[in-house]
Short mmCIF file of C-alpha atoms and ligand atoms in Angstrom, two decimals:
data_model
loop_
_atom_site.label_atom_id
_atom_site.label_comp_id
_atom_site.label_asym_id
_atom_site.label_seq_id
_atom_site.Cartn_x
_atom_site.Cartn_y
_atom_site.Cartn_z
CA UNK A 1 36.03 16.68 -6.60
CA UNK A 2 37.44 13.47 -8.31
CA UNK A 3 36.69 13.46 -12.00
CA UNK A 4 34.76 9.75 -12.06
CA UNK A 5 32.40 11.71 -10.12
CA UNK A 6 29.16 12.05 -12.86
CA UNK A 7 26.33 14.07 -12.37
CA UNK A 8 22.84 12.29 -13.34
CA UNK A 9 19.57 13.97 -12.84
CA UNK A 10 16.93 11.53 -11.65
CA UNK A 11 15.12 11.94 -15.23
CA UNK A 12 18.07 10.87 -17.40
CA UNK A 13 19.04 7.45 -16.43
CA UNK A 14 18.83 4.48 -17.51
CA UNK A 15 15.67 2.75 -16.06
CA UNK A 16 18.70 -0.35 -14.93
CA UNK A 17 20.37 2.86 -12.68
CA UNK A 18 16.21 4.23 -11.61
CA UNK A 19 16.07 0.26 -10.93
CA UNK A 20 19.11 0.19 -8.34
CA UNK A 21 19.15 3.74 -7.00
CA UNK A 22 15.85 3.98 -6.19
CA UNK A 23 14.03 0.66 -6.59
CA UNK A 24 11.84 1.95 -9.05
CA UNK A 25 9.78 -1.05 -9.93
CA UNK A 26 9.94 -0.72 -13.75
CA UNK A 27 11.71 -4.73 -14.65
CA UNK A 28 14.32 -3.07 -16.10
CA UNK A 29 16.38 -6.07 -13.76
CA UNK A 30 13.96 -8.45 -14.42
CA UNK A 31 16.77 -10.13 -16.34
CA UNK A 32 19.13 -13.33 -15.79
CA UNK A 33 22.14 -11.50 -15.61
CA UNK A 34 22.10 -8.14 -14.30
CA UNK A 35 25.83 -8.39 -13.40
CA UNK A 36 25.92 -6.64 -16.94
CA UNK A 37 24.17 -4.06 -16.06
CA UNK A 38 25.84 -3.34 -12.64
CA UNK A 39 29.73 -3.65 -14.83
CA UNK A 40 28.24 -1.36 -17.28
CA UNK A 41 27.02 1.59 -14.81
CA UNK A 42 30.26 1.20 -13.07
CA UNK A 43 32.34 1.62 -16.10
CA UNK A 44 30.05 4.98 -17.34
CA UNK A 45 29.31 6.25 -14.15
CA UNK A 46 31.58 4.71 -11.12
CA UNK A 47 30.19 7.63 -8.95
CA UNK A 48 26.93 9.10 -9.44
CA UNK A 49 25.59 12.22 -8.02
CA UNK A 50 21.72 13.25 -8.21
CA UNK A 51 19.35 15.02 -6.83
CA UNK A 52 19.20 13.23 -3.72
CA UNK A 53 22.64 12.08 -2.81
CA UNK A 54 25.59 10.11 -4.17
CA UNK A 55 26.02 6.70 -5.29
CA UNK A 56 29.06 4.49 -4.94
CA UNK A 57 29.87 1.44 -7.81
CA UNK A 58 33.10 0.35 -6.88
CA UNK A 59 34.55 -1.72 -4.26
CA UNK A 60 37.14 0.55 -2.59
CA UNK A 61 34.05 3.20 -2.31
CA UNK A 62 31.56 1.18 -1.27
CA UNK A 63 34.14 -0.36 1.60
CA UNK A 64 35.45 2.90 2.85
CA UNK A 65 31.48 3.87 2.96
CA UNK A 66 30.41 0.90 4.82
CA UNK A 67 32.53 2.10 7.27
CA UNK A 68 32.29 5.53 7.70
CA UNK A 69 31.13 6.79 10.62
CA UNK A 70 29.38 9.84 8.96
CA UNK A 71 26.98 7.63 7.14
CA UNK A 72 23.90 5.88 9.14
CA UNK A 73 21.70 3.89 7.98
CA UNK A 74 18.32 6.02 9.66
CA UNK A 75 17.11 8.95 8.38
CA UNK A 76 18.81 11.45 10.67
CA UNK A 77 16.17 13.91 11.30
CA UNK A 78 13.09 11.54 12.05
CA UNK A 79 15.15 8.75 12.65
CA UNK A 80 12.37 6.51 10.37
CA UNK A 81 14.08 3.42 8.36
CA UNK A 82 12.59 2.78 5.66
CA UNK A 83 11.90 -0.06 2.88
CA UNK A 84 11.38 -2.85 5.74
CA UNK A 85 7.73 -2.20 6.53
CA UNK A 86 8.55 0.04 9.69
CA UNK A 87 8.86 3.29 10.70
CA UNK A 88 10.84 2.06 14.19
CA UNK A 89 14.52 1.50 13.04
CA UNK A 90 14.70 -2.05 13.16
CA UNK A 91 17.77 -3.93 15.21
CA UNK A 92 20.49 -3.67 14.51
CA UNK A 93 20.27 -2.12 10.82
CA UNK A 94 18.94 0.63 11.67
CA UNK A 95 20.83 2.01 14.51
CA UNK A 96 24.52 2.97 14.55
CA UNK A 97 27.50 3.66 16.56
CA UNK A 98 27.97 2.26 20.14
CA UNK A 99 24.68 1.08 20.56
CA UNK A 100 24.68 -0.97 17.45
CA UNK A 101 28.22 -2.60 18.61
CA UNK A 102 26.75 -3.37 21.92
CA UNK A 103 23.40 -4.98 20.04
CA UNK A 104 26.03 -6.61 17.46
CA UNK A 105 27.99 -7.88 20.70
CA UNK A 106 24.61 -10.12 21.84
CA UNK A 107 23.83 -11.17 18.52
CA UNK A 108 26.48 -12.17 16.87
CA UNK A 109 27.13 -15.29 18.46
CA UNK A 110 24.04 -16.58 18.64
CA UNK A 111 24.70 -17.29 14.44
CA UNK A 112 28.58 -18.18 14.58
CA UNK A 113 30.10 -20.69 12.81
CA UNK A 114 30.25 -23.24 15.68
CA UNK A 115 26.77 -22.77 16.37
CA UNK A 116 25.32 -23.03 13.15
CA UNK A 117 27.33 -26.07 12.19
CA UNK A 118 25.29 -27.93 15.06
CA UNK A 119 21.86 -27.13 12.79
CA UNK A 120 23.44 -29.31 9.80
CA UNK A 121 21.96 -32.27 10.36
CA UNK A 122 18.77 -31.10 11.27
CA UNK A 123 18.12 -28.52 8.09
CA UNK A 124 19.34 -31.51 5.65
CA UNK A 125 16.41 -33.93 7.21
CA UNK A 126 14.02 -30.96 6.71
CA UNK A 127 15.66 -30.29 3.02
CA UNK A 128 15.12 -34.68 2.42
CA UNK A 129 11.68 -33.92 3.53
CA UNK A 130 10.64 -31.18 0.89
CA UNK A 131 12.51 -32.87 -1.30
CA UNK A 132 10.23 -35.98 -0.66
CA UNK A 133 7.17 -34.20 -1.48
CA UNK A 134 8.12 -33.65 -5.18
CA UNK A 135 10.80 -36.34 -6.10
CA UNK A 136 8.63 -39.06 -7.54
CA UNK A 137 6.98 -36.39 -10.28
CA UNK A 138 10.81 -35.78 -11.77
CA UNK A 139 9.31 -32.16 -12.15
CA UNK A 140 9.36 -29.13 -9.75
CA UNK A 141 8.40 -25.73 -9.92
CA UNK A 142 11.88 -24.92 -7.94
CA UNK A 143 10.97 -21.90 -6.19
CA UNK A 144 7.40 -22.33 -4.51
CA UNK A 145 8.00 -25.54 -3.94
CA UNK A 146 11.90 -25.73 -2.62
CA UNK A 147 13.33 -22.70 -2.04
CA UNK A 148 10.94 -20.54 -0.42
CA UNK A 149 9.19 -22.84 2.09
CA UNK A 150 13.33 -24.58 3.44
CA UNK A 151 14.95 -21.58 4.95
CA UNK A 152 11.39 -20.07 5.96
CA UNK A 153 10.96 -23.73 8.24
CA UNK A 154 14.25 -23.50 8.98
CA UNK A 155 14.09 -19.94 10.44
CA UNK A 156 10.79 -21.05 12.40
CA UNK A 157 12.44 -23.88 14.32
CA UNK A 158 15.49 -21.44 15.21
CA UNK A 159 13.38 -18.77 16.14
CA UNK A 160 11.05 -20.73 18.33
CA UNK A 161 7.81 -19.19 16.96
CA UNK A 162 5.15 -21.15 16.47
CA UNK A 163 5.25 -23.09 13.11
CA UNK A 164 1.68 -22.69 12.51
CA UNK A 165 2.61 -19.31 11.88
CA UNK A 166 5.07 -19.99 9.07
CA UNK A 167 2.33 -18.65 6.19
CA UNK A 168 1.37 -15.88 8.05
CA UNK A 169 5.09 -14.88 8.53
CA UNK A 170 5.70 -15.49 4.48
CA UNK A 171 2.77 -13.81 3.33
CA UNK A 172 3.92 -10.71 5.55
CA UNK A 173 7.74 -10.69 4.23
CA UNK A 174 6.53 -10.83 0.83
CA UNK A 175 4.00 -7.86 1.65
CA UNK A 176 6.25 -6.08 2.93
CA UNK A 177 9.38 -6.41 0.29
CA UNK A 178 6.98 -6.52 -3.12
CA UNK A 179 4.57 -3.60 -1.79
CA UNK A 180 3.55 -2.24 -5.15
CA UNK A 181 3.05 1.60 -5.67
CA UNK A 182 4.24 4.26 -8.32
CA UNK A 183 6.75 5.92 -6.17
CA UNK A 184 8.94 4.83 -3.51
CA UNK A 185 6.44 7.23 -0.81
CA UNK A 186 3.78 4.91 -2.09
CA UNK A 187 5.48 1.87 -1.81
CA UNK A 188 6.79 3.00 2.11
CA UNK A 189 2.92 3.41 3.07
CA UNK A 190 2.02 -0.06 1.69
CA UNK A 191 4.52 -1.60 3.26
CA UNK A 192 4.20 -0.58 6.71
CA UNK A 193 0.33 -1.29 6.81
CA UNK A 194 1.69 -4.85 6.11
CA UNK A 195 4.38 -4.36 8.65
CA UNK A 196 1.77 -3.59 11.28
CA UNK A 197 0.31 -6.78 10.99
CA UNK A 198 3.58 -8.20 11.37
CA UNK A 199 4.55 -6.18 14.35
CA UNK A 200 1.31 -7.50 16.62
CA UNK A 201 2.00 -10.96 15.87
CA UNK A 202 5.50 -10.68 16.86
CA UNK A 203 4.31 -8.35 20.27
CA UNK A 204 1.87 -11.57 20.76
CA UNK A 205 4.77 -13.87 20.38
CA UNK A 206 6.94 -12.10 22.84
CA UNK A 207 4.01 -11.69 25.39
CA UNK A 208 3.27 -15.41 25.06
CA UNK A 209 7.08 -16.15 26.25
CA UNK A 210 7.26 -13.92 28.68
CA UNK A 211 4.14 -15.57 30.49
CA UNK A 212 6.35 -19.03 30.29
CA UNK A 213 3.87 -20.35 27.97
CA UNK A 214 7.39 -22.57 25.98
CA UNK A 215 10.64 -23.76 26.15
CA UNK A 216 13.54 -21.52 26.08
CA UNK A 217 16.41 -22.97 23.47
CA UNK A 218 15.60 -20.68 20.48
CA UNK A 219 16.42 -17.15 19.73
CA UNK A 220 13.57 -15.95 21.16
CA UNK A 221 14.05 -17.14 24.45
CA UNK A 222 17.68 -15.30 24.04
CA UNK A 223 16.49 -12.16 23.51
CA UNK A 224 14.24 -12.25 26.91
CA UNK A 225 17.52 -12.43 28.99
CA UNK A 226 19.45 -9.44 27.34
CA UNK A 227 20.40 -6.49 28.78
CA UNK A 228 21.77 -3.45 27.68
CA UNK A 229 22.67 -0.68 30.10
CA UNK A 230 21.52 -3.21 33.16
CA UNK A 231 18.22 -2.86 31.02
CA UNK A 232 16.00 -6.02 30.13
CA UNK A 233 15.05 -5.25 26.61
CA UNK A 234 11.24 -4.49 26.24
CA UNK A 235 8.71 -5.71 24.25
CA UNK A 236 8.97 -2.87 21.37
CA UNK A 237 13.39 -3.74 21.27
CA UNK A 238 12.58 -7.82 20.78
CA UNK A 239 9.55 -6.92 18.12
CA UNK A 240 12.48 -4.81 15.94
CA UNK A 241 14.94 -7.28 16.44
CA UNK A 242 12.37 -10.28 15.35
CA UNK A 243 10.77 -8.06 12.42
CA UNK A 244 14.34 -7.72 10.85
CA UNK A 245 15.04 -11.20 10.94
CA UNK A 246 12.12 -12.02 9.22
CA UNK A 247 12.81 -10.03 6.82
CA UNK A 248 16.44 -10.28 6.80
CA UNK A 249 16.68 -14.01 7.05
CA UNK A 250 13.28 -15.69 4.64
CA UNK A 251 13.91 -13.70 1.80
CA UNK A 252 17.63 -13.49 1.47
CA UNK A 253 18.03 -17.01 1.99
CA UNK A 254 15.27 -18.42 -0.56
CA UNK A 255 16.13 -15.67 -3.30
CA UNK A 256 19.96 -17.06 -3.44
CA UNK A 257 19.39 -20.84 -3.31
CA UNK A 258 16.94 -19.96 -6.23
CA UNK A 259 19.38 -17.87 -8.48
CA UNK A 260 22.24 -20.81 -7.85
CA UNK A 261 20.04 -23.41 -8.93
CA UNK A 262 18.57 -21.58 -12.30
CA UNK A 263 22.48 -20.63 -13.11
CA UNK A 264 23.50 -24.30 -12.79
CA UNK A 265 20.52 -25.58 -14.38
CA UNK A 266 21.48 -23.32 -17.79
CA UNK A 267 25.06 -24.45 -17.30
CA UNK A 268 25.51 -27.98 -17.99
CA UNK A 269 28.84 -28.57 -18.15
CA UNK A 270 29.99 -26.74 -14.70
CA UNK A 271 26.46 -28.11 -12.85
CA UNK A 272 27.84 -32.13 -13.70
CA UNK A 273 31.49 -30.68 -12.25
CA UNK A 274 30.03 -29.81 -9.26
CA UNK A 275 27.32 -32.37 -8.63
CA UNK A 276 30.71 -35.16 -9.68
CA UNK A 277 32.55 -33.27 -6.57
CA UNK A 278 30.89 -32.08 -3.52
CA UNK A 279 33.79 -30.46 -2.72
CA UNK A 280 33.36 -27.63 -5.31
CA UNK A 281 29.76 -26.90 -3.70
CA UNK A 282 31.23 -24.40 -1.22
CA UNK A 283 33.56 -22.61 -3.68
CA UNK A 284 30.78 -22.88 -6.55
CA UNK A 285 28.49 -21.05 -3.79
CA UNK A 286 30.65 -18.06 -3.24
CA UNK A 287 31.07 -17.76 -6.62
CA UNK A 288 27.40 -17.65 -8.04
CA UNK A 289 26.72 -15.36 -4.97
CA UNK A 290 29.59 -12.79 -5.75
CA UNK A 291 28.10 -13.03 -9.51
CA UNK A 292 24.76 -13.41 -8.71
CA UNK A 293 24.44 -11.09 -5.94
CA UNK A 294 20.76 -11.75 -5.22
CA UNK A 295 20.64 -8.47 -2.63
CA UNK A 296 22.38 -6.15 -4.88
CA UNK A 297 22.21 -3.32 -2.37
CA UNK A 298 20.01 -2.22 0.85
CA UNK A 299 19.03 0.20 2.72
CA UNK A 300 20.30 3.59 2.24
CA UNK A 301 22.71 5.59 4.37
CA UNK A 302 22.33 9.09 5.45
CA UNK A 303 25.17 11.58 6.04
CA UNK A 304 24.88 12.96 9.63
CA UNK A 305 27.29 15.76 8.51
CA UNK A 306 29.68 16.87 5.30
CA UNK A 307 32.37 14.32 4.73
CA UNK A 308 34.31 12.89 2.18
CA UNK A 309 34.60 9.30 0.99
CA UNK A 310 37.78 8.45 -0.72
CA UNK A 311 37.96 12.38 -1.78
CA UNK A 312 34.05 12.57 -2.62
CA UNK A 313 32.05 15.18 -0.79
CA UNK A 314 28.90 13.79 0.93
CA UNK A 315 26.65 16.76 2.29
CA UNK A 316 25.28 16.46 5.54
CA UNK A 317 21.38 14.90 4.91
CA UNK A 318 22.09 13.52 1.94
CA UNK A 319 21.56 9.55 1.05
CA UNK A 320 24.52 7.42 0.13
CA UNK A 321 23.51 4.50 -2.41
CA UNK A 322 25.96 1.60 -2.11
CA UNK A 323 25.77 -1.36 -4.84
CA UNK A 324 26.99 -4.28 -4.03
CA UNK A 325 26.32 -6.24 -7.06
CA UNK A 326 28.16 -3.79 -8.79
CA UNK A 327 31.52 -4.02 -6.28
CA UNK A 328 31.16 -8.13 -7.03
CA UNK A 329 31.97 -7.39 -10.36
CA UNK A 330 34.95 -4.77 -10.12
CA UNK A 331 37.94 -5.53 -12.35
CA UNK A 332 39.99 -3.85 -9.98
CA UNK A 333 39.37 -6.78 -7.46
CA UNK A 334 38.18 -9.54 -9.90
CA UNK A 335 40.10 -11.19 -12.59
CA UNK A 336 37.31 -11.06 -15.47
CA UNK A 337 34.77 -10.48 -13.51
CA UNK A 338 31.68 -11.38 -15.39
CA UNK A 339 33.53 -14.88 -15.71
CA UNK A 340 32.52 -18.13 -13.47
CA UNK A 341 35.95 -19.40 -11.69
CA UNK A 342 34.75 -21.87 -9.06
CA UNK A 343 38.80 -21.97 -7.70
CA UNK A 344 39.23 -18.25 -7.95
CA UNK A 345 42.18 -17.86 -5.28
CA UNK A 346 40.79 -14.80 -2.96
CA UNK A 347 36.59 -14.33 -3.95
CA UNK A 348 36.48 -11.45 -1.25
CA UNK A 349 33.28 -10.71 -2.41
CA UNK A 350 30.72 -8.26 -0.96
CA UNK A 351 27.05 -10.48 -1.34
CA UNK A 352 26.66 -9.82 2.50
CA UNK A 353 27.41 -6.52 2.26
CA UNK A 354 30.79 -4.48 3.45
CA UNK A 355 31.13 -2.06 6.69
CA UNK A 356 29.45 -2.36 9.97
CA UNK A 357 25.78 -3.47 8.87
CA UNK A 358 27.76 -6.28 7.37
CA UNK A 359 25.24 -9.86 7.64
CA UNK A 360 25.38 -11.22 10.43
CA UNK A 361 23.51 -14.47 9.05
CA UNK A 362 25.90 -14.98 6.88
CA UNK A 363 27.60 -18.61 8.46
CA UNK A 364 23.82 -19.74 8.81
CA UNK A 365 22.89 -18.82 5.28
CA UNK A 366 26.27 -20.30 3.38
CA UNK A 367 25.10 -23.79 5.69
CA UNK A 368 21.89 -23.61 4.39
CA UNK A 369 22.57 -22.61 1.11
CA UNK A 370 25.48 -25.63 0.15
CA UNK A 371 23.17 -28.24 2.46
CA UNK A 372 20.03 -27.31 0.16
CA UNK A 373 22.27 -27.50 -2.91
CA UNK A 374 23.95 -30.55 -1.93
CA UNK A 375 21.15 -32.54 -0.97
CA UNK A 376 19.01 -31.76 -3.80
CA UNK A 377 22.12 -32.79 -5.73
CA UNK A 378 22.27 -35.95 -3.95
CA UNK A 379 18.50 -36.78 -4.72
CA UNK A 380 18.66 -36.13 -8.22
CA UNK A 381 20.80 -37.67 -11.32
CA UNK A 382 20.80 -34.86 -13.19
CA UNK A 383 18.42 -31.65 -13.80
CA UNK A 384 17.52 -28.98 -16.60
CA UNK A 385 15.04 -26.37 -17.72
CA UNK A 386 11.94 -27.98 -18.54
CA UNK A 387 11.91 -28.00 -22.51
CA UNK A 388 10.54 -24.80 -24.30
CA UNK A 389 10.51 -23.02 -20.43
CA UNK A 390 11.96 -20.42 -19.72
CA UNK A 391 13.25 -19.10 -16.17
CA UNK A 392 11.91 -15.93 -15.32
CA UNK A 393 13.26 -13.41 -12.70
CA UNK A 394 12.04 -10.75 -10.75
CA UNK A 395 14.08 -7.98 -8.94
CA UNK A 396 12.12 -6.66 -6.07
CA UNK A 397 15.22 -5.36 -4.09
CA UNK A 398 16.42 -8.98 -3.53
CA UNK A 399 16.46 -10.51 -6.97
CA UNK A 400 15.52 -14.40 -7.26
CA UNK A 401 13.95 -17.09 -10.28
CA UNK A 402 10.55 -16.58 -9.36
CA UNK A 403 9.56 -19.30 -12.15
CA UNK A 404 12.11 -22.03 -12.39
CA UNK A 405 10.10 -25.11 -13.93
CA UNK A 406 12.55 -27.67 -13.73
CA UNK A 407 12.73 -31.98 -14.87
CA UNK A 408 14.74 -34.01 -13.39
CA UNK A 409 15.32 -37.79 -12.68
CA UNK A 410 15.53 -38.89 -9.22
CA UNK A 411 18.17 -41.32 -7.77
C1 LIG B 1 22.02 -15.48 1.22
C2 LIG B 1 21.43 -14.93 2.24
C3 LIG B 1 21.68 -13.54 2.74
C4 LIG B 1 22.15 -12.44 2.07
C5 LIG B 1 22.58 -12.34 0.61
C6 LIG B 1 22.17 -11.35 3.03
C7 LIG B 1 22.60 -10.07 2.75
C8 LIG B 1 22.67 -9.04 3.67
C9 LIG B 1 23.09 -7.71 3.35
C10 LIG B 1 23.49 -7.22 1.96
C11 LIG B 1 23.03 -6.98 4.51
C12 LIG B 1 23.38 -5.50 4.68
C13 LIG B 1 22.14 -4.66 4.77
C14 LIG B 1 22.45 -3.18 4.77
O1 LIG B 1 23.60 -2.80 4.93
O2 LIG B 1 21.53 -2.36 4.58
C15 LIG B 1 22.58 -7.86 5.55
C16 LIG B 1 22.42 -7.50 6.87
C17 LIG B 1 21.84 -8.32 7.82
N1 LIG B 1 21.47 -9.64 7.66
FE1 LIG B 1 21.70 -10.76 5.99
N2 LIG B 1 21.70 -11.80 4.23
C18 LIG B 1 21.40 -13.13 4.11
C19 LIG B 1 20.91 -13.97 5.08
C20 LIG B 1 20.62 -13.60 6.38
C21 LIG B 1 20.09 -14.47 7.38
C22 LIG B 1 19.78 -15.96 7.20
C23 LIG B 1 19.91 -13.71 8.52
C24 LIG B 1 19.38 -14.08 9.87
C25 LIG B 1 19.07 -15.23 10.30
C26 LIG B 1 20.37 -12.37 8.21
C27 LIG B 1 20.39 -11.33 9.09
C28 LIG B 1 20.90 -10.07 8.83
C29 LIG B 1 20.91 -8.99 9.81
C30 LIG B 1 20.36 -9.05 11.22
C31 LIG B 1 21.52 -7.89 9.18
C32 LIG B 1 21.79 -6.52 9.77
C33 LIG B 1 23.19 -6.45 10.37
C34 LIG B 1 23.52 -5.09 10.96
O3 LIG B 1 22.79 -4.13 10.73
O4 LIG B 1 24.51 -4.99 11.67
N3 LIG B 1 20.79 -12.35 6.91
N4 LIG B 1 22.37 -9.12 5.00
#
């Protein structure tokens, strides 16, 4: 056994560890920078073992364990994923191995760098627009009213569902990933009743396009064609692709673009650096998100038999916790890491995650999150906290400003 290995019983941490291992919803990461709390449990306890598995806090661990092939990311046994409002795995987090290559395969280039940079122009019209709605007041409530509904439009237009259906697909998401309940049993029942609802929308949604009833350009109308094995994929494979997305890609997106904006609105003196050079948006961006990390971890692994990462025993059916946020901020990678260096030389940081179930969104959301930034920056002369407001945050497994009252004057 290595000797950072510390064993924790459930009942003696901190409520910050209760908070990350087990998304216990007690606020104790309610807070504007939890980055302190994520250095400060990997410094005490850089490996924790409890009653139900091990955790990882450091970068080299959580790496080799994103990778190993001993750790899945479905319960083994039942094969239920949990946490995302289903009890099907969902595709392609929740399944592993060759089939998850083969999904990853067909995926993956639908959101590649070429093809997202073709969406530019479109998502900064649709950012002008939203931005329209609020500029003349020189106050915005930043969240509701910008950083929630862009990426969720967004998502809808690449998608090809129906944009009427944009609240209904919100509402869900956010039933889903703030289901409320004492314990984390409680919270997995919630949250698939509101999956369910989900689910026969999206089974509607594919029956409508298989009938012919639209236009085939969207990501919808690529998942119809695919095959796996000389298989068409059925209805049930293109509802758990579409219910990750949804969840994956409205949430994620709206959380970050929030946290960047309340960090540069409290920082004065880097926010006029950045909105004086447009250039330092895309380095600024990786840098808030690697500080920031607004999904801090995800879904659990499961060991599918006894194995060791970097020397630590994993039993077979036990969970693996990997923090992310907490590998963002590891000295052993990062020159002070709880410092903000926009021209940091390698920021090989871990915000979309590290091993196989690495984000595969990840070109679209870095476009959408400098355009959003960008433009609003381009709108606005300058921006701040409205006076005697405060930001507040919530961490409900992705972490984001949930109030961000902010004044600003417009171009
Ligand atoms: C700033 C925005 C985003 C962040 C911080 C983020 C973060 C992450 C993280 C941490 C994971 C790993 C989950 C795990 O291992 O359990 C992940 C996976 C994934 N993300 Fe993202 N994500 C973002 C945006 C998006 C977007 C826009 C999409 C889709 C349009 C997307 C689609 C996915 C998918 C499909 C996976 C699963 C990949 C796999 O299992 O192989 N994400 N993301």
């Amino acid at each position: 056994m290595r000797d950072d290995v510390k064993v924790v019983p459930y009942a003696d941490m901190s409520p910050e560890l209760r908070a990350m291992i087990a998304y216990e919803g007690n606020h104790a990461l309610d807070t504007q920078c939890p980055y302190n709390d994520f250095a400060r449990v990997q410094r005490e306890t850089p490996v924790v073992r409890w009653e139900m598995g091990v955790g990882f806090f450091t970068m080299a661990d959580i790496v080799a364990a994103g990778n190993h092939p001993s750790l899945v990311s479905a319960e083994p046994n039942s094969g239920e994923a949990f946490g995302m409002g289903s009890a099907e795995p969902l595709i392609p987090l929740h399944i592993d191995g060759d089939l998850h290559r083969r999904y990853r395969k067909l995926i993956d280039p639908l959101l590649a760098p070429r093809k997202v940079a073709g969406l530019e122009e479109g998502f900064r019209q649709m950012t002008d627009e939203i931005i329209d709605g609020f500029i003349d007041r020189g106050r915005v409530e930043f969240f509701s009213e910008f950083a929630d509904p862009l990426p969720a439009r967004m998502f809808m237009q690449l998608f090809g569902a129906p944009a009427e259906d944009l609240a209904f697909f919100v509402e869900r998401k956010d039933a889903i990933l703030k289901a409320e309940g004492a314990t984390m049993q409680e919270r997995e029942v919630v949250g698939r009743a509101a999956g369910d609802g989900l689910r026969a929308r999206l089974r509607e949604i594919v029956a409508e396009r298989r009938s012919g009833a639209a236009d085939g350009s969207d990501l919808i109308a690529e998942f119809l064609t695919w095959e796996i094995d000389g298989d068409r994929l059925t209805d049930d494979d293109i509802v758990n692709i579409m219910h990750l997305f949804v969840i994956a890609g409205l949430d994620t997106v709206a959380s970050t673009i929030s946290c960047l904006i309340a960090w540069l609105a409290g920082h004065p003196e880097e926010r006029h650096r950045v909105m004086a050079d447009p250039a330092l948006v895309a380095p600024m961006v990786e840098e808030l998100m690697r500080l920031e990390s607004p999904v801090p971890s995800s879904g659990v692994r499961w060991a599918i038999e006894d194995c060791e990462i970097n020397g630590v025993p994993v039993n077979k059916g036990e969970m693996v916790y990997l923090c992310w946020g907490a590998g963002n901020v590891d000295p052993a990678v990062f020159t002070d890491p709880l410092t903000v260096d926009f021209h940091r030389e390698a920021n090989r940081h871990i915000a979309f995650a590290a091993g196989r179930h690495r984000c595969l969104g990840s070109h679209l959301a870095r476009l959408e999150l400098r355009c959003a930034i960008d433009q609003f920056h381009r709108r606005v002369a300058d921006y701040e906290i409205a006076p005697g407001e405060e930001v507040q945050y919530k961490f409900e497994g992705v972490r984001h400003a949930s109030h961000l009252p902010l004044v600003f004057t417009p171009r």
